[in-house]
Coordinates of C-alpha atoms and ligand atoms in Angstrom, one line a residue:
M1084 CA 144.6 221.1 22.3
E1085 CA 146.9 222.3 25.0
G1086 CA 148.6 225.6 25.8
V1087 CA 147.8 228.8 23.9
L1088 CA 147.2 229.0 20.2
D1089 CA 146.6 231.9 17.9
V1090 CA 144.9 231.5 14.5
D1091 CA 143.0 233.6 12.0
V1092 CA 139.9 231.3 11.9
C1093 CA 138.7 228.7 14.4
V1094 CA 136.1 226.1 13.4
V1095 CA 134.3 224.3 16.2
G1096 CA 132.9 220.9 15.3
G1097 CA 134.5 218.0 13.3
G1098 CA 131.5 216.9 11.3
V1099 CA 130.9 217.3 7.6
T1100 CA 130.1 221.0 8.0
G1101 CA 133.2 221.9 10.1
L1102 CA 135.6 219.9 8.0
S1103 CA 134.2 221.2 4.8
T1104 CA 134.5 224.8 6.2
A1105 CA 138.1 224.2 7.3
Y1106 CA 139.0 222.6 3.9
H1107 CA 137.5 225.4 1.9
L1108 CA 139.1 228.2 4.0
K1109 CA 142.5 226.8 3.1
N1110 CA 141.4 226.2 -0.5
L1111 CA 140.4 229.9 -0.8
D1112 CA 143.4 231.3 0.9
R1113 CA 146.3 229.1 1.8
H1114 CA 147.8 231.9 3.9
V1115 CA 145.0 232.0 6.4
S1116 CA 145.7 230.0 9.6
V1117 CA 142.9 227.6 10.5
A1118 CA 142.3 225.4 13.6
L1119 CA 139.4 222.9 14.0
L1120 CA 138.4 221.9 17.6
E1121 CA 136.3 218.7 18.0
S1122 CA 135.1 217.6 21.4
E1123 CA 135.5 213.9 20.7
V1124 CA 136.9 212.6 17.4
V1125 CA 136.1 213.7 13.8
G1126 CA 132.7 212.1 12.8
F1127 CA 131.6 211.6 16.4
G1128 CA 128.3 213.4 15.7
A1129 CA 125.7 212.5 13.1
S1130 CA 128.2 212.9 10.3
G1131 CA 129.9 209.6 11.3
R1132 CA 126.7 207.8 12.2
N1133 CA 124.4 208.3 9.2
A1134 CA 123.2 206.0 6.4
G1135 CA 125.6 207.5 3.8
Q1136 CA 122.9 208.3 1.3
L1137 CA 123.7 211.3 -0.9
I1138 CA 120.3 212.6 -2.0
V1139 CA 118.7 215.9 -2.9
A1140 CA 116.3 216.7 -0.1
F1141 CA 115.4 219.9 1.5
G1142 CA 112.9 221.2 4.1
E1143 CA 109.8 219.5 5.3
S1144 CA 108.3 216.5 3.6
D1145 CA 104.9 218.2 3.1
F1146 CA 105.6 219.5 -0.4
K1147 CA 102.4 221.5 -0.8
A1148 CA 103.2 223.4 2.4
Q1149 CA 106.8 224.0 1.2
M1150 CA 105.6 225.5 -2.0
K1151 CA 103.0 227.7 -0.3
R1152 CA 105.6 228.9 2.2
H1153 CA 108.6 229.6 -0.1
G1154 CA 107.4 229.7 -3.7
T1155 CA 109.1 228.3 -6.8
A1156 CA 112.1 230.6 -7.1
K1157 CA 113.4 230.1 -3.6
L1158 CA 112.9 226.4 -3.7
R1159 CA 114.6 226.1 -7.1
E1160 CA 117.6 227.9 -5.5
A1161 CA 117.5 225.6 -2.4
Y1162 CA 117.4 222.4 -4.3
T1163 CA 120.3 223.6 -6.5
Y1164 CA 122.2 224.4 -3.3
I1165 CA 121.8 220.8 -2.1
Q1166 CA 122.7 219.4 -5.5
E1167 CA 125.9 221.5 -5.3
G1168 CA 126.6 219.8 -2.0
I1169 CA 126.6 216.4 -3.6
S1170 CA 128.9 217.8 -6.3
T1171 CA 131.2 219.2 -3.6
I1172 CA 131.5 215.8 -2.0
E1173 CA 132.0 214.0 -5.3
A1174 CA 134.6 216.5 -6.5
L1175 CA 136.6 216.1 -3.2
I1176 CA 136.5 212.3 -3.5
D1177 CA 137.8 212.5 -7.1
E1178 CA 140.4 215.1 -6.5
H1179 CA 141.9 213.5 -3.4
D1180 CA 141.2 209.9 -4.4
I1181 CA 139.3 209.3 -1.2
D1182 CA 138.6 205.7 -0.5
C1183 CA 135.1 205.8 1.1
D1184 CA 133.1 203.1 -0.8
H1185 CA 131.5 205.9 -2.9
E1186 CA 129.2 204.8 -5.6
Q1187 CA 127.1 207.0 -7.9
T1188 CA 124.1 204.7 -7.9
G1189 CA 121.4 207.3 -7.9
Y1190 CA 118.5 206.5 -5.5
F1191 CA 114.8 205.6 -5.3
E1192 CA 112.1 207.7 -3.8
M1193 CA 109.5 205.0 -3.0
G1194 CA 105.7 205.4 -2.7
L1195 CA 103.8 203.3 -0.2
R1196 CA 100.8 201.3 -1.4
A1197 CA 99.0 201.7 1.9
D1198 CA 98.7 205.5 1.5
G1199 CA 98.0 205.3 -2.2
N1200 CA 101.5 206.7 -3.2
R1201 CA 100.2 210.1 -2.1
T1202 CA 103.4 211.7 -0.9
L1203 CA 105.3 210.3 -4.0
D1204 CA 102.8 211.9 -6.4
E1205 CA 102.9 215.2 -4.5
Y1206 CA 106.7 215.1 -4.7
L1207 CA 106.7 214.5 -8.5
A1208 CA 104.3 217.4 -9.0
F1209 CA 106.5 219.6 -6.8
C1210 CA 109.7 218.6 -8.7
R1211 CA 108.0 219.5 -12.0
K1212 CA 107.2 223.0 -10.6
I1213 CA 110.7 223.7 -9.5
G1214 CA 112.4 222.2 -12.6
Q1215 CA 113.9 219.2 -10.9
D1216 CA 112.1 216.6 -12.9
S1217 CA 114.6 216.2 -15.7
F1218 CA 116.7 214.1 -13.2
L1219 CA 113.8 211.8 -12.4
E1220 CA 112.5 208.6 -13.9
P1221 CA 109.1 207.5 -12.7
I1222 CA 108.9 203.7 -12.2
P1223 CA 105.5 201.9 -12.4
E1224 CA 104.3 199.7 -9.6
A1225 CA 104.7 196.4 -11.6
E1226 CA 108.3 197.1 -12.2
V1227 CA 108.9 198.1 -8.6
A1228 CA 107.3 194.8 -7.5
R1229 CA 109.6 192.8 -9.8
S1230 CA 112.6 194.7 -8.6
F1231 CA 112.3 194.8 -4.9
Q1232 CA 109.9 191.9 -4.1
S1233 CA 108.2 194.0 -1.4
P1234 CA 104.5 193.8 -0.6
Y1235 CA 104.5 197.4 0.6
F1236 CA 106.2 199.3 -2.1
G1237 CA 104.1 201.2 -4.6
R1238 CA 105.3 203.4 -7.5
A1239 CA 108.8 204.8 -7.4
V1240 CA 110.9 207.7 -8.8
F1241 CA 114.5 207.0 -9.6
D1242 CA 116.8 210.0 -9.2
R1243 CA 120.0 209.6 -11.1
R1244 CA 121.9 212.1 -9.0
G1245 CA 123.8 211.1 -5.9
G1246 CA 124.4 207.7 -4.5
Q1247 CA 126.1 206.3 -1.4
F1248 CA 129.3 206.4 0.5
N1249 CA 130.7 205.5 3.9
P1250 CA 130.5 208.8 5.7
L1251 CA 133.0 208.0 8.4
K1252 CA 135.6 206.9 6.0
Y1253 CA 135.0 210.0 4.0
L1254 CA 135.4 212.3 7.1
R1255 CA 138.5 210.6 8.3
A1256 CA 140.1 211.0 4.9
L1257 CA 138.9 214.6 4.6
K1258 CA 140.6 215.3 8.0
L1259 CA 143.9 214.1 6.5
V1260 CA 143.4 216.2 3.4
A1261 CA 142.6 219.3 5.5
Q1262 CA 145.7 218.6 7.7
R1263 CA 147.9 218.3 4.6
S1264 CA 146.7 221.7 3.5
G1265 CA 147.7 223.2 6.9
V1266 CA 144.5 223.0 9.0
Q1267 CA 145.3 222.2 12.6
V1268 CA 142.8 219.5 13.8
H1269 CA 142.5 219.1 17.5
E1270 CA 140.3 216.2 18.6
N1271 CA 139.3 215.5 22.2
S1272 CA 139.1 219.3 22.6
P1273 CA 135.7 220.4 23.8
V1274 CA 135.0 224.1 23.7
V1275 CA 133.7 224.9 27.2
C1276 CA 133.7 228.7 27.1
I1277 CA 133.7 231.4 24.4
E1278 CA 134.7 235.0 25.2
R1279 CA 134.2 237.7 22.7
E1280 CA 136.6 240.7 23.1
A1281 CA 137.1 243.6 20.8
S1282 CA 140.6 242.4 19.6
C1283 CA 139.9 238.6 19.4
I1284 CA 137.6 235.7 20.2
R1285 CA 138.9 233.5 23.0
L1286 CA 137.9 229.8 23.3
H1287 CA 138.8 227.7 26.3
T1288 CA 139.0 223.9 26.1
G1289 CA 139.9 223.0 29.6
S1290 CA 143.5 222.3 28.8
G1291 CA 144.1 225.1 26.4
T1292 CA 143.1 228.5 25.1
L1293 CA 142.7 229.5 21.5
R1294 CA 142.6 233.1 20.3
C1295 CA 141.1 233.8 16.8
Q1296 CA 139.9 236.7 14.7
K1297 CA 137.0 234.7 13.3
L1298 CA 135.0 231.8 14.4
V1299 CA 132.7 229.2 12.7
V1300 CA 130.3 227.3 14.9
A1301 CA 129.6 224.0 13.1
T1302 CA 128.0 222.1 16.1
N1303 CA 124.6 221.4 14.6
A1304 CA 122.5 219.5 17.1
Y1305 CA 124.8 220.4 19.9
S1306 CA 124.6 224.1 19.3
H1307 CA 122.3 225.0 22.1
L1308 CA 124.9 223.8 24.6
L1309 CA 127.7 226.0 23.4
P1310 CA 128.5 228.5 26.2
G1311 CA 129.2 232.2 25.4
L1312 CA 126.9 232.7 22.4
E1313 CA 123.6 232.9 24.2
D1314 CA 123.1 236.6 23.5
L1315 CA 123.4 235.9 19.8
G1316 CA 120.4 233.6 19.9
M1317 CA 122.3 230.3 19.7
R1318 CA 120.3 228.5 22.4
R1319 CA 116.9 228.3 20.8
S1320 CA 117.6 228.4 17.1
Q1321 CA 117.6 224.6 16.8
S1322 CA 116.5 221.6 18.8
P1323 CA 118.2 218.1 18.7
V1324 CA 116.4 214.9 17.8
F1325 CA 118.0 211.4 17.9
V1326 CA 117.6 209.1 14.9
Y1327 CA 118.5 205.4 14.9
A1328 CA 120.0 203.0 12.4
N1329 CA 120.4 199.2 12.2
V1330 CA 122.6 197.3 9.9
T1331 CA 122.3 193.6 8.9
E1332 CA 124.8 190.9 8.3
P1333 CA 126.0 190.7 4.7
L1334 CA 123.3 189.4 2.3
S1335 CA 124.3 186.3 0.4
E1336 CA 124.4 186.4 -3.4
S1337 CA 121.2 184.4 -3.5
H1338 CA 119.5 187.0 -1.3
W1339 CA 120.6 189.7 -3.7
R1340 CA 119.5 187.6 -6.7
A1341 CA 116.1 187.0 -5.1
L1342 CA 115.7 190.7 -4.4
N1343 CA 116.8 191.8 -7.8
W1344 CA 117.5 195.3 -6.3
P1345 CA 118.4 197.6 -9.2
R1346 CA 121.9 199.1 -9.0
R1347 CA 121.9 198.4 -5.3
A1348 CA 120.8 202.0 -4.9
G1349 CA 119.3 203.5 -1.7
V1350 CA 115.6 203.5 -1.2
N1351 CA 113.7 206.2 0.8
L1352 CA 110.1 205.8 1.6
M1353 CA 108.0 208.8 0.6
S1354 CA 105.5 208.4 3.4
K1355 CA 104.9 209.5 7.0
L1356 CA 106.2 206.0 7.8
F1357 CA 109.8 207.2 7.1
Y1358 CA 112.1 204.3 6.5
S1359 CA 115.2 204.3 4.4
F1360 CA 117.2 201.3 3.2
A1361 CA 120.8 201.6 2.0
P1362 CA 122.8 198.7 0.6
T1363 CA 126.4 199.0 1.7
R1364 CA 129.5 198.3 -0.4
D1365 CA 130.0 195.0 1.6
G1366 CA 126.5 193.8 0.8
R1367 CA 124.6 194.6 4.0
L1368 CA 121.4 196.6 4.4
L1369 CA 121.6 199.7 6.5
Y1370 CA 118.2 200.9 7.5
V1371 CA 116.9 203.9 9.4
G1372 CA 113.5 204.1 11.0
G1373 CA 112.0 207.6 11.5
Y1374 CA 109.2 206.3 13.7
Y1375 CA 111.8 205.7 16.5
A1376 CA 113.2 209.2 16.5
R1377 CA 113.5 210.6 20.1
V1378 CA 113.9 214.0 21.6
P1379 CA 116.7 213.9 24.3
H1380 CA 115.8 214.8 27.9
G1381 CA 117.2 218.1 29.0
N1382 CA 120.8 218.6 27.9
E1383 CA 121.7 215.0 27.7
M1384 CA 123.3 214.3 24.3
S1385 CA 125.2 211.0 24.6
P1386 CA 124.5 208.8 21.6
D1387 CA 122.6 205.7 22.5
I1388 CA 120.7 202.8 21.1
S1389 CA 116.9 202.6 20.7
S1390 CA 115.9 199.3 22.2
D1391 CA 112.5 199.5 20.5
F1392 CA 114.2 199.9 17.1
L1393 CA 116.7 197.2 17.8
R1394 CA 113.8 194.8 18.7
E1395 CA 111.2 195.8 16.1
G1396 CA 113.4 196.9 13.2
P1397 CA 114.4 193.4 12.1
R1398 CA 110.7 192.3 12.1
H1399 CA 109.8 195.3 10.0
L1400 CA 112.7 194.6 7.6
A1401 CA 111.4 191.1 7.2
S1402 CA 107.9 192.5 6.5
F1403 CA 109.2 194.9 3.9
F1404 CA 111.4 192.2 2.3
P1405 CA 109.9 188.7 3.0
T1406 CA 112.9 187.1 1.2
L1407 CA 115.1 188.5 4.0
S1408 CA 113.2 187.0 6.9
D1409 CA 116.2 184.9 7.9
L1410 CA 118.6 187.8 7.9
R1411 CA 120.2 189.0 11.2
T1412 CA 120.5 192.6 12.2
V1413 CA 124.0 192.8 13.8
Q1414 CA 124.5 196.4 14.9
S1415 CA 122.4 199.4 16.0
W1416 CA 123.3 203.0 16.8
G1417 CA 121.9 206.5 17.0
G1418 CA 122.9 210.0 16.3
P1419 CA 121.7 213.6 16.8
I1420 CA 120.1 215.6 14.0
S1421 CA 119.0 219.2 14.4
T1422 CA 115.6 220.7 13.7
T1423 CA 114.5 224.3 13.2
R1424 CA 111.0 225.7 13.7
D1425 CA 110.4 226.0 9.9
F1426 CA 112.5 222.9 8.9
I1427 CA 114.8 225.2 6.9
P1428 CA 118.5 225.0 7.9
H1429 CA 120.5 227.9 9.3
V1430 CA 123.7 229.1 7.8
G1431 CA 125.2 232.6 8.0
L1432 CA 126.8 235.3 10.2
F1433 CA 125.6 236.4 13.6
A1434 CA 125.1 240.1 14.5
D1435 CA 128.8 239.9 15.6
D1436 CA 129.8 239.2 12.1
R1437 CA 133.2 237.7 13.1
I1438 CA 131.2 234.6 13.9
G1439 CA 129.6 232.2 11.4
Y1440 CA 127.2 229.4 12.2
A1441 CA 125.5 226.4 10.5
N1442 CA 122.8 224.2 12.2
G1443 CA 119.4 222.8 11.5
C1444 CA 121.0 220.0 9.4
W1445 CA 118.5 217.2 9.8
G1446 CA 117.4 214.4 7.5
H1447 CA 119.8 214.3 4.6
G1448 CA 122.4 216.8 5.8
M1449 CA 125.7 215.4 4.4
P1450 CA 125.3 217.4 1.1
L1451 CA 123.9 220.4 2.9
G1452 CA 126.8 220.4 5.4
A1453 CA 129.4 220.1 2.6
R1454 CA 127.8 223.0 0.8
N1455 CA 127.4 225.1 3.9
G1456 CA 131.1 224.6 4.5
R1457 CA 131.8 226.3 1.2
T1458 CA 129.4 229.2 2.1
L1459 CA 130.9 229.7 5.5
A1460 CA 134.5 229.7 4.2
G1461 CA 133.5 232.4 1.7
L1462 CA 131.7 234.5 4.3
M1463 CA 134.7 234.3 6.7
L1464 CA 137.0 235.6 3.9
N1465 CA 134.5 238.0 2.3
R1466 CA 134.5 236.0 -0.9
Q1467 CA 131.7 234.4 -3.0
A1468 CA 129.3 237.3 -2.9
T1469 CA 126.5 235.2 -4.6
D1470 CA 126.3 232.9 -1.5
A1471 CA 126.0 235.9 0.8
E1472 CA 123.0 237.1 -1.2
S1473 CA 121.2 233.8 -1.1
W1474 CA 117.9 233.7 0.8
L1475 CA 119.2 230.7 2.7
V1476 CA 122.1 232.7 4.2
T1477 CA 121.7 234.8 7.3
R1478 CA 117.9 234.7 7.1
N1479 CA 115.6 235.5 10.0
K1480 CA 115.6 232.7 12.5
I1481 CA 112.4 231.6 14.3
D1482 CA 113.3 230.5 17.8
W1483 CA 112.0 227.5 19.5
P1484 CA 110.5 228.2 22.9
S1485 CA 112.7 227.2 25.9
R1486 CA 113.6 223.5 26.1
M1487 CA 111.3 223.2 29.2
I1488 CA 108.4 223.8 26.8
V1489 CA 110.0 222.3 23.6
S1490 CA 110.7 218.8 25.1
P1491 CA 107.0 218.1 26.1
V1492 CA 105.7 219.7 22.9
F1493 CA 108.0 217.6 20.8
R1494 CA 107.0 214.5 22.6
G1495 CA 103.3 215.3 22.1
L1496 CA 103.9 215.9 18.4
S1497 CA 105.8 212.7 17.9
A1498 CA 103.1 210.8 19.8
A1499 CA 100.6 212.2 17.3
M1500 CA 102.8 211.3 14.4
R1501 CA 103.1 207.8 15.8
R1502 CA 99.4 207.4 15.9
D1503 CA 99.2 208.4 12.2
I1504 CA 102.0 206.0 11.3
R1505 CA 100.3 203.1 13.2
K1506 CA 97.1 203.8 11.1
I1507 CA 99.2 203.4 8.0
G1508 CA 100.8 200.2 9.5
R1509 CA 97.3 198.8 10.1
K1510 CA 96.4 199.3 6.4
M1511 CA 99.5 197.5 5.2
R1512 CA 99.1 193.9 4.1
P1513 CA 100.6 192.0 5.8
R1514 CA 100.0 194.3 8.7
L1515 CA 103.0 196.2 10.0
V1516 CA 103.1 195.7 13.8
F1517 CA 104.4 198.2 16.3
E1518 CA 104.6 196.7 19.8
K1519 CA 103.7 199.8 21.9
Ligands
LIG2037 C1 120.9 207.6 11.9 C2 121.1 208.8 11.0 C3 121.0 208.6 9.6 C4 121.2 209.7 8.7 N1 121.2 209.4 7.4 C5 121.7 210.3 6.5 C6 121.9 210.0 5.1 O1 121.7 208.9 4.7 N2 122.3 211.0 4.3 C7 122.6 212.3 4.8 O2 122.9 213.1 4.0 N3 122.4 212.6 6.1 C8 121.9 211.7 7.0 N4 121.8 212.0 8.3 C9 121.9 213.4 8.7 C10 123.4 213.9 8.7 O3 124.2 212.9 9.3 C11 123.5 215.2 9.5 O4 122.6 216.1 8.9 C12 124.9 215.8 9.3 O5 125.9 214.8 9.6 C13 125.2 217.0 10.1 O6 126.5 217.3 10.0 P1 127.2 218.5 10.9 O7 128.6 218.5 10.6 O8 126.4 219.7 10.8 O9 126.9 218.0 12.5 P2 127.7 216.8 13.3 O10 128.1 215.7 12.4 O11 126.8 216.5 14.4 O12 129.0 217.5 13.8 C14 129.0 218.4 14.9 C15 130.3 218.1 15.7 O13 130.4 219.1 16.7 C16 131.1 218.5 17.8 N5 130.9 219.4 19.0 C17 129.7 219.6 19.6 N6 129.9 220.5 20.6 C18 131.2 220.8 20.6 C19 132.0 221.6 21.5 N7 131.5 222.3 22.5 N8 133.4 221.7 21.2 C20 133.9 221.0 20.2 N9 133.2 220.2 19.4 C21 131.8 220.1 19.6 C22 130.4 217.2 17.9 O14 131.1 216.2 18.7 C23 130.2 216.8 16.5 O15 131.3 215.9 16.0 C24 121.5 211.0 9.2 C25 121.6 211.2 10.6 C26 121.4 210.1 11.5 C27 121.6 210.4 12.9

């Protein structure tokens, strides 16, 4: 962006949340002028770097703790909200004929034999309590063994909602759709300063200045770095964590036949040993390893590669799926997700209610981001009163302590988690080996 620009609403951040907000603003009122500023290119953040699984997941993976903390009614509402996020994405793909390798395959939540399917069983009981079980089909261990040929998998639950897509293709197409509806998208335009004045909000990008009446900050894991909103509590409301993915060469038809993988649907391990496996449209396996997540040092946020995951991931993949032991992993990357103190995402309006925010999108944030975009557009234009009343919207935020404290605490916590995960690895047969 260059020069001086005046718009009604400015959205900062070209991920799923920002683009969804910009799209829905125009959809609600085509007369409102909207600009989106992205520091790099659309999809540069986690939205263009994820595994593309559309699944219904919310909050922490300790389901008993979730239930104790929030109760049935709130959780029912939260899970419906995420499900609406999937419908939002699917509807946009249909309406605009978006070519993004989308497939409504459903997905598997997979128990791990080494921990006695414990998390999976807790998940099923949890879903029954919040009325989500009608979408689920429990799969016995013998059937899972026949289907996936994995020595580690236990029982599973098949969820018929959701599926998979190529998130970057989706975002690039959504950018064009938004532009066609009149959104001005400015890439390579990092917001370096925000000034709030009585008559407008002023954003500086280095080469230009944008004046707007309303602002949406959709910067997720980068939110603590945004200058000018410190007094609104932006610095400590979330903390970034980098997560890593590997993708294999395409599997041959004989590989796929040997695996017998039903519907080529995504698989998420329901265990502390978080691994997810997503078959891609072109026949590869894209896998994410939670064990390798990393808290960035200080303010450094450049995406990088985990050399540990690059090295160990292929060996783990071969242990999970012995029939794939000759398969090469050909690409590796990382991206930043955002964590909140209570694992519940943030969306709403600041005390200066001209400014909306969304962050704390972590694990499976594509549906959440898409749905948050609808909420934020409504809040900006004073529409959709039911969203404004939701407990998820503009709730009290619990701050992280300063990053000086958070970084070592996070590192301590992740070291403890790794110890737990290694214990599980030792119980697995054949044993799952972590080098360090
Ligand atoms: C490896 C990996 C696998 C994942 N797998 C899945 C999955 O299978 N399914 C799923 O649903 N989710 C998954 N996720 C999570 C999901 O990707 C995120 O929750 C989601 O993309 C968050 O979207 P967002 O738009 O809120 O943030 P982002 O996509 O991070 O967008 C924020 C944008 O803001 C821009 N920005 C930051 N600062 C500024 C500034 N000052 N000025 C202008 N622009 C700025 C950034 O460049 C970035 O593009 C995964 C994430 C990772 C990293």
